[in-house]
Amino acid sequence: MSQNQTDFGFQKVDESLKASKVAQVFDSVASRYDIMNDLMSGGLHRLWKLFALSRVGARKGMKVLDIASGTGDLARSMSGSVGSTGEVWATDINLSMLKVGRDRLLDEGCVVPLAVCDAEALPYPDQYFDRVTVAFGLRNMTHKDQALAEMYRVLRPGGKLVVLEFSRINKALEPAYDWYSFNVLPWLGKKVADDEASYRYLAESIRMHPDQETLKSMMASVGFGRTEYFNLTAGLVAVHEGVRLG
């Protein structure tokens, strides 16, 4: 085991163990992931994703990489936007989630290439993609700076990264949000997905994720230019974007 520690929710674990522990969470929740998203957010996650997609601006013929694609919401929409002359790759480090996404996409008549891969070591050539997206996946990555650097590497000059992730809510709303996160979410997880612990981890992982300004700075530090973010639902989530300028 390495001597380096990282966050797993509010726990500190060896860096070498985090990926497997996150995998256990998503193996457990994969089959109920979509219904839990609707319940937890009151359906708002669909509007958040629509806004993120508007910032992606996928067009005919573009090559797009969707990281932490999960059940495929973004990949499905972007596949229609890029058309038959473009590419949308749906990737995830978790095979269970990717299988659920594959089945959903096929059921809806959407066929895209899929790959199980680690965002910290993407198996794609330099400057291949026009867009990279990641929705609700960055906070689960062990080395976020390395993942962001990889996203930068695979983007062509002028290409854009769009990150949709939970962030820091308005301070006035924090007490109510904390109560909801650590009481209602685990209860929902237990009742609907028969997994209280995984949804407690998800609530904790949100608190440990970098805030809006910190993530913006992290993106700039690996080379992204024109970095900015948009707060949604009082900062409950944020859409960050950056462009590879050279």
mmCIF file of C-alpha atoms in Angstrom:
data_model
loop_
_atom_site.group_PDB
_atom_site.id
_atom_site.type_symbol
_atom_site.label_atom_id
_atom_site.label_comp_id
_atom_site.label_asym_id
_atom_site.label_seq_id
_atom_site.Cartn_x
_atom_site.Cartn_y
_atom_site.Cartn_z
ATOM 1 C CA MET A 1 0.000 0.000 0.000
ATOM 2 C CA SER A 2 1.167 3.537 -0.721
ATOM 3 C CA GLN A 3 1.652 6.102 2.011
ATOM 4 C CA ASN A 4 -0.595 8.615 0.238
ATOM 5 C CA GLN A 5 -4.085 9.100 1.565
ATOM 6 C CA THR A 6 -7.135 10.484 -0.209
ATOM 7 C CA ASP A 7 -10.747 11.229 0.592
ATOM 8 C CA PHE A 8 -13.459 8.626 0.345
ATOM 9 C CA GLY A 9 -16.371 10.685 1.548
ATOM 10 C CA PHE A 10 -15.374 11.835 5.021
ATOM 11 C CA GLN A 11 -12.968 8.909 5.457
ATOM 12 C CA LYS A 12 -9.284 8.893 4.616
ATOM 13 C CA VAL A 13 -8.212 5.838 2.632
ATOM 14 C CA ASP A 14 -5.091 4.721 0.831
ATOM 15 C CA GLU A 15 -5.036 6.136 -2.708
ATOM 16 C CA SER A 16 -4.670 2.643 -4.137
ATOM 17 C CA LEU A 17 -7.998 1.631 -2.588
ATOM 18 C CA LYS A 18 -10.239 4.517 -3.602
ATOM 19 C CA ALA A 19 -11.089 3.340 -7.120
ATOM 20 C CA SER A 20 -12.191 -0.069 -5.873
ATOM 21 C CA LYS A 21 -14.249 1.445 -3.064
ATOM 22 C CA VAL A 22 -15.990 3.823 -5.480
ATOM 23 C CA ALA A 23 -16.570 0.846 -7.777
ATOM 24 C CA GLN A 24 -18.350 -0.982 -4.959
ATOM 25 C CA VAL A 25 -20.662 2.010 -4.509
ATOM 26 C CA PHE A 26 -21.660 2.136 -8.171
ATOM 27 C CA ASP A 27 -21.886 -1.641 -8.530
ATOM 28 C CA SER A 28 -24.454 -1.439 -5.754
ATOM 29 C CA VAL A 29 -26.497 1.494 -7.080
ATOM 30 C CA ALA A 30 -26.301 0.914 -10.863
ATOM 31 C CA SER A 31 -29.683 -0.770 -11.309
ATOM 32 C CA ARG A 32 -31.532 1.973 -9.402
ATOM 33 C CA TYR A 33 -29.329 4.884 -10.395
ATOM 34 C CA ASP A 34 -31.804 6.681 -12.665
ATOM 35 C CA ILE A 35 -34.835 6.414 -10.398
ATOM 36 C CA MET A 36 -32.741 7.587 -7.443
ATOM 37 C CA ASN A 37 -31.525 10.589 -9.447
ATOM 38 C CA ASP A 38 -35.115 11.578 -10.115
ATOM 39 C CA LEU A 39 -36.104 11.130 -6.475
ATOM 40 C CA MET A 40 -33.058 12.870 -4.998
ATOM 41 C CA SER A 41 -33.225 15.914 -7.252
ATOM 42 C CA GLY A 42 -36.967 16.099 -7.820
ATOM 43 C CA GLY A 43 -36.194 15.667 -11.521
ATOM 44 C CA LEU A 44 -33.924 18.731 -11.596
ATOM 45 C CA HIS A 45 -30.959 16.659 -12.811
ATOM 46 C CA ARG A 46 -32.637 16.538 -16.226
ATOM 47 C CA LEU A 47 -32.680 20.354 -16.438
ATOM 48 C CA TRP A 48 -29.084 20.575 -15.222
ATOM 49 C CA LYS A 49 -28.009 18.177 -17.971
ATOM 50 C CA LEU A 50 -29.929 20.139 -20.591
ATOM 51 C CA PHE A 51 -28.072 23.295 -19.590
ATOM 52 C CA ALA A 52 -24.725 21.463 -19.694
ATOM 53 C CA LEU A 53 -25.556 20.165 -23.169
ATOM 54 C CA SER A 54 -26.339 23.700 -24.308
ATOM 55 C CA ARG A 55 -22.830 24.715 -23.243
ATOM 56 C CA VAL A 56 -21.286 21.719 -25.052
ATOM 57 C CA GLY A 57 -22.754 22.826 -28.356
ATOM 58 C CA ALA A 58 -22.174 19.497 -30.101
ATOM 59 C CA ARG A 59 -22.572 19.792 -33.884
ATOM 60 C CA LYS A 60 -22.572 17.549 -36.925
ATOM 61 C CA GLY A 61 -19.304 15.741 -37.474
ATOM 62 C CA MET A 62 -17.797 16.454 -34.035
ATOM 63 C CA LYS A 63 -15.916 13.878 -32.017
ATOM 64 C CA VAL A 64 -17.064 13.857 -28.379
ATOM 65 C CA LEU A 65 -15.776 11.964 -25.342
ATOM 66 C CA ASP A 66 -18.283 11.476 -22.514
ATOM 67 C CA ILE A 67 -16.392 10.491 -19.349
ATOM 68 C CA ALA A 68 -18.220 8.826 -16.446
ATOM 69 C CA SER A 69 -21.048 8.345 -18.913
ATOM 70 C CA GLY A 70 -22.986 6.150 -16.498
ATOM 71 C CA THR A 71 -26.462 5.470 -17.809
ATOM 72 C CA GLY A 72 -25.820 7.513 -20.945
ATOM 73 C CA ASP A 73 -28.011 10.628 -20.674
ATOM 74 C CA LEU A 74 -25.467 13.002 -22.215
ATOM 75 C CA ALA A 75 -24.120 10.484 -24.718
ATOM 76 C CA ARG A 76 -27.589 9.788 -26.095
ATOM 77 C CA SER A 77 -28.344 13.446 -26.699
ATOM 78 C CA MET A 78 -24.944 14.271 -28.158
ATOM 79 C CA SER A 79 -25.090 11.283 -30.500
ATOM 80 C CA GLY A 80 -28.092 12.827 -32.190
ATOM 81 C CA SER A 81 -26.323 16.177 -32.417
ATOM 82 C CA VAL A 82 -23.122 14.909 -34.063
ATOM 83 C CA GLY A 83 -24.970 12.676 -36.518
ATOM 84 C CA SER A 84 -23.585 9.830 -38.587
ATOM 85 C CA THR A 85 -20.419 11.745 -39.489
ATOM 86 C CA GLY A 86 -19.447 12.340 -35.841
ATOM 87 C CA GLU A 87 -18.464 10.164 -32.906
ATOM 88 C CA VAL A 88 -19.604 10.014 -29.298
ATOM 89 C CA TRP A 89 -17.623 7.716 -27.032
ATOM 90 C CA ALA A 90 -19.373 6.697 -23.807
ATOM 91 C CA THR A 91 -16.785 5.734 -21.186
ATOM 92 C CA ASP A 92 -16.859 4.825 -17.529
ATOM 93 C CA ILE A 93 -14.461 3.204 -15.103
ATOM 94 C CA ASN A 94 -17.365 1.154 -13.736
ATOM 95 C CA LEU A 95 -18.539 -1.758 -15.870
ATOM 96 C CA SER A 96 -21.854 -2.127 -14.026
ATOM 97 C CA MET A 97 -22.844 1.452 -14.802
ATOM 98 C CA LEU A 98 -21.701 1.166 -18.407
ATOM 99 C CA LYS A 99 -23.778 -1.990 -18.914
ATOM 100 C CA VAL A 100 -26.887 -0.177 -17.663
ATOM 101 C CA GLY A 101 -26.096 2.712 -19.988
ATOM 102 C CA ARG A 102 -25.490 0.388 -22.945
ATOM 103 C CA ASP A 103 -28.824 -1.363 -22.433
ATOM 104 C CA ARG A 104 -30.690 1.946 -22.137
ATOM 105 C CA LEU A 105 -29.073 3.322 -25.269
ATOM 106 C CA LEU A 106 -29.791 0.168 -27.277
ATOM 107 C CA ASP A 107 -33.401 0.116 -26.068
ATOM 108 C CA GLU A 108 -33.750 3.631 -27.478
ATOM 109 C CA GLY A 109 -32.094 2.747 -30.775
ATOM 110 C CA CYS A 110 -28.866 4.608 -30.010
ATOM 111 C CA VAL A 111 -25.596 2.850 -30.820
ATOM 112 C CA VAL A 112 -22.360 4.475 -29.650
ATOM 113 C CA PRO A 113 -18.902 3.024 -28.978
ATOM 114 C CA LEU A 114 -18.321 2.262 -25.302
ATOM 115 C CA ALA A 115 -15.140 1.749 -23.322
ATOM 116 C CA VAL A 116 -14.301 0.889 -19.732
ATOM 117 C CA CYS A 117 -11.417 3.187 -18.900
ATOM 118 C CA ASP A 118 -9.883 5.332 -16.187
ATOM 119 C CA ALA A 119 -10.186 9.082 -16.751
ATOM 120 C CA GLU A 120 -6.712 9.477 -15.271
ATOM 121 C CA ALA A 121 -5.199 7.424 -18.130
ATOM 122 C CA LEU A 122 -7.420 7.825 -21.191
ATOM 123 C CA PRO A 123 -6.711 5.359 -24.040
ATOM 124 C CA TYR A 124 -7.104 7.979 -26.780
ATOM 125 C CA PRO A 125 -4.566 9.860 -28.913
ATOM 126 C CA ASP A 126 -3.590 13.463 -28.344
ATOM 127 C CA GLN A 127 -5.898 16.142 -29.740
ATOM 128 C CA TYR A 128 -8.540 13.701 -30.986
ATOM 129 C CA PHE A 129 -11.791 15.141 -29.592
ATOM 130 C CA ASP A 130 -13.709 18.362 -30.208
ATOM 131 C CA ARG A 131 -15.540 18.133 -26.883
ATOM 132 C CA VAL A 132 -15.069 16.308 -23.578
ATOM 133 C CA THR A 133 -17.890 16.060 -21.058
ATOM 134 C CA VAL A 134 -18.134 14.678 -17.544
ATOM 135 C CA ALA A 135 -21.348 14.814 -15.510
ATOM 136 C CA PHE A 136 -21.356 13.942 -11.815
ATOM 137 C CA GLY A 137 -18.181 11.899 -12.097
ATOM 138 C CA LEU A 138 -15.223 14.193 -11.400
ATOM 139 C CA ARG A 139 -15.728 14.205 -7.637
ATOM 140 C CA ASN A 140 -15.227 10.418 -7.516
ATOM 141 C CA MET A 141 -11.811 10.531 -9.203
ATOM 142 C CA THR A 142 -8.750 10.006 -7.036
ATOM 143 C CA HIS A 143 -6.414 12.442 -8.805
ATOM 144 C CA LYS A 144 -8.667 15.131 -10.245
ATOM 145 C CA ASP A 145 -5.731 17.177 -11.528
ATOM 146 C CA GLN A 146 -4.429 14.187 -13.487
ATOM 147 C CA ALA A 147 -7.897 13.512 -14.911
ATOM 148 C CA LEU A 148 -8.244 17.145 -15.979
ATOM 149 C CA ALA A 149 -4.800 17.005 -17.590
ATOM 150 C CA GLU A 150 -5.863 13.930 -19.555
ATOM 151 C CA MET A 151 -9.039 15.676 -20.698
ATOM 152 C CA TYR A 152 -6.891 18.574 -21.892
ATOM 153 C CA ARG A 153 -4.507 16.210 -23.696
ATOM 154 C CA VAL A 154 -7.190 14.520 -25.803
ATOM 155 C CA LEU A 155 -8.856 17.798 -26.853
ATOM 156 C CA ARG A 156 -7.855 19.435 -30.103
ATOM 157 C CA PRO A 157 -6.965 23.153 -30.066
ATOM 158 C CA GLY A 158 -10.227 25.049 -29.797
ATOM 159 C CA GLY A 159 -11.915 22.060 -28.166
ATOM 160 C CA LYS A 160 -13.966 22.478 -25.022
ATOM 161 C CA LEU A 161 -14.334 20.631 -21.710
ATOM 162 C CA VAL A 162 -17.693 20.838 -19.926
ATOM 163 C CA VAL A 163 -17.992 19.566 -16.349
ATOM 164 C CA LEU A 164 -21.353 19.234 -14.578
ATOM 165 C CA GLU A 165 -20.882 18.534 -10.886
ATOM 166 C CA PHE A 166 -22.301 19.175 -7.456
ATOM 167 C CA SER A 167 -20.728 22.246 -5.909
ATOM 168 C CA ARG A 168 -21.134 24.720 -3.022
ATOM 169 C CA ILE A 169 -24.697 25.821 -2.385
ATOM 170 C CA ASN A 170 -25.550 29.332 -1.185
ATOM 171 C CA LYS A 171 -24.538 29.605 2.474
ATOM 172 C CA ALA A 172 -28.028 30.590 3.591
ATOM 173 C CA LEU A 173 -29.292 27.231 2.312
ATOM 174 C CA GLU A 174 -26.517 25.092 3.795
ATOM 175 C CA PRO A 175 -28.311 24.039 7.034
ATOM 176 C CA ALA A 176 -31.396 22.767 5.188
ATOM 177 C CA TYR A 177 -29.256 21.145 2.502
ATOM 178 C CA ASP A 178 -27.091 19.375 5.089
ATOM 179 C CA TRP A 179 -30.158 18.064 6.894
ATOM 180 C CA TYR A 180 -31.606 16.764 3.614
ATOM 181 C CA SER A 181 -28.296 15.232 2.494
ATOM 182 C CA PHE A 182 -27.544 13.329 5.688
ATOM 183 C CA ASN A 183 -31.059 12.333 6.646
ATOM 184 C CA VAL A 184 -33.283 12.085 3.588
ATOM 185 C CA LEU A 185 -30.747 10.805 1.044
ATOM 186 C CA PRO A 186 -29.567 7.806 3.099
ATOM 187 C CA TRP A 187 -33.206 7.031 3.961
ATOM 188 C CA LEU A 188 -34.134 7.092 0.256
ATOM 189 C CA GLY A 189 -31.125 4.920 -0.524
ATOM 190 C CA LYS A 190 -32.233 2.371 2.034
ATOM 191 C CA LYS A 191 -35.868 2.316 0.925
ATOM 192 C CA VAL A 192 -35.419 2.430 -2.837
ATOM 193 C CA ALA A 193 -31.990 0.935 -3.518
ATOM 194 C CA ASP A 194 -31.555 -1.087 -0.316
ATOM 195 C CA ASP A 195 -28.239 0.699 0.202
ATOM 196 C CA GLU A 196 -28.018 3.414 2.817
ATOM 197 C CA ALA A 197 -24.214 3.469 3.002
ATOM 198 C CA SER A 198 -23.639 4.246 -0.687
ATOM 199 C CA TYR A 199 -25.926 7.261 -0.589
ATOM 200 C CA ARG A 200 -24.304 8.503 2.586
ATOM 201 C CA TYR A 201 -20.985 8.308 0.727
ATOM 202 C CA LEU A 202 -22.464 10.240 -2.204
ATOM 203 C CA ALA A 203 -23.559 13.018 0.154
ATOM 204 C CA GLU A 204 -20.124 13.086 1.789
ATOM 205 C CA SER A 205 -18.299 13.098 -1.553
ATOM 206 C CA ILE A 206 -20.169 16.255 -2.556
ATOM 207 C CA ARG A 207 -18.889 18.043 0.559
ATOM 208 C CA MET A 208 -15.307 17.004 -0.180
ATOM 209 C CA HIS A 209 -15.365 18.143 -3.820
ATOM 210 C CA PRO A 210 -13.572 21.413 -4.660
ATOM 211 C CA ASP A 211 -15.745 24.520 -4.655
ATOM 212 C CA GLN A 212 -16.465 26.545 -7.778
ATOM 213 C CA GLU A 213 -13.418 28.802 -7.698
ATOM 214 C CA THR A 214 -11.040 25.985 -6.746
ATOM 215 C CA LEU A 215 -12.172 23.783 -9.621
ATOM 216 C CA LYS A 216 -11.903 26.713 -12.013
ATOM 217 C CA SER A 217 -8.301 27.243 -10.858
ATOM 218 C CA MET A 218 -7.532 23.523 -11.226
ATOM 219 C CA MET A 219 -8.709 23.619 -14.831
ATOM 220 C CA ALA A 220 -6.570 26.666 -15.566
ATOM 221 C CA SER A 221 -3.543 25.045 -13.928
ATOM 222 C CA VAL A 222 -3.518 22.151 -16.438
ATOM 223 C CA GLY A 223 -3.760 24.542 -19.394
ATOM 224 C CA PHE A 224 -7.400 25.380 -20.012
ATOM 225 C CA GLY A 225 -8.200 28.927 -21.077
ATOM 226 C CA ARG A 226 -11.427 30.916 -21.019
ATOM 227 C CA THR A 227 -12.416 29.006 -17.891
ATOM 228 C CA GLU A 228 -15.741 29.951 -16.346
ATOM 229 C CA TYR A 229 -18.604 28.416 -14.425
ATOM 230 C CA PHE A 230 -22.337 28.762 -14.104
ATOM 231 C CA ASN A 231 -24.122 28.142 -10.815
ATOM 232 C CA LEU A 232 -27.416 26.281 -11.058
ATOM 233 C CA THR A 233 -30.032 25.957 -8.314
ATOM 234 C CA ALA A 234 -28.240 28.394 -5.988
ATOM 235 C CA GLY A 235 -24.895 26.650 -6.481
ATOM 236 C CA LEU A 236 -26.165 23.176 -5.646
ATOM 237 C CA VAL A 237 -24.533 22.216 -8.927
ATOM 238 C CA ALA A 238 -22.245 24.103 -11.276
ATOM 239 C CA VAL A 239 -21.248 23.784 -14.911
ATOM 240 C CA HIS A 240 -17.563 24.504 -15.476
ATOM 241 C CA GLU A 241 -16.056 24.900 -18.898
ATOM 242 C CA GLY A 242 -12.658 25.551 -20.382
ATOM 243 C CA VAL A 243 -11.127 25.658 -23.839
ATOM 244 C CA ARG A 244 -7.837 24.261 -25.092
ATOM 245 C CA LEU A 245 -6.374 27.309 -26.775
ATOM 246 C CA GLY A 246 -3.212 25.798 -28.234
#
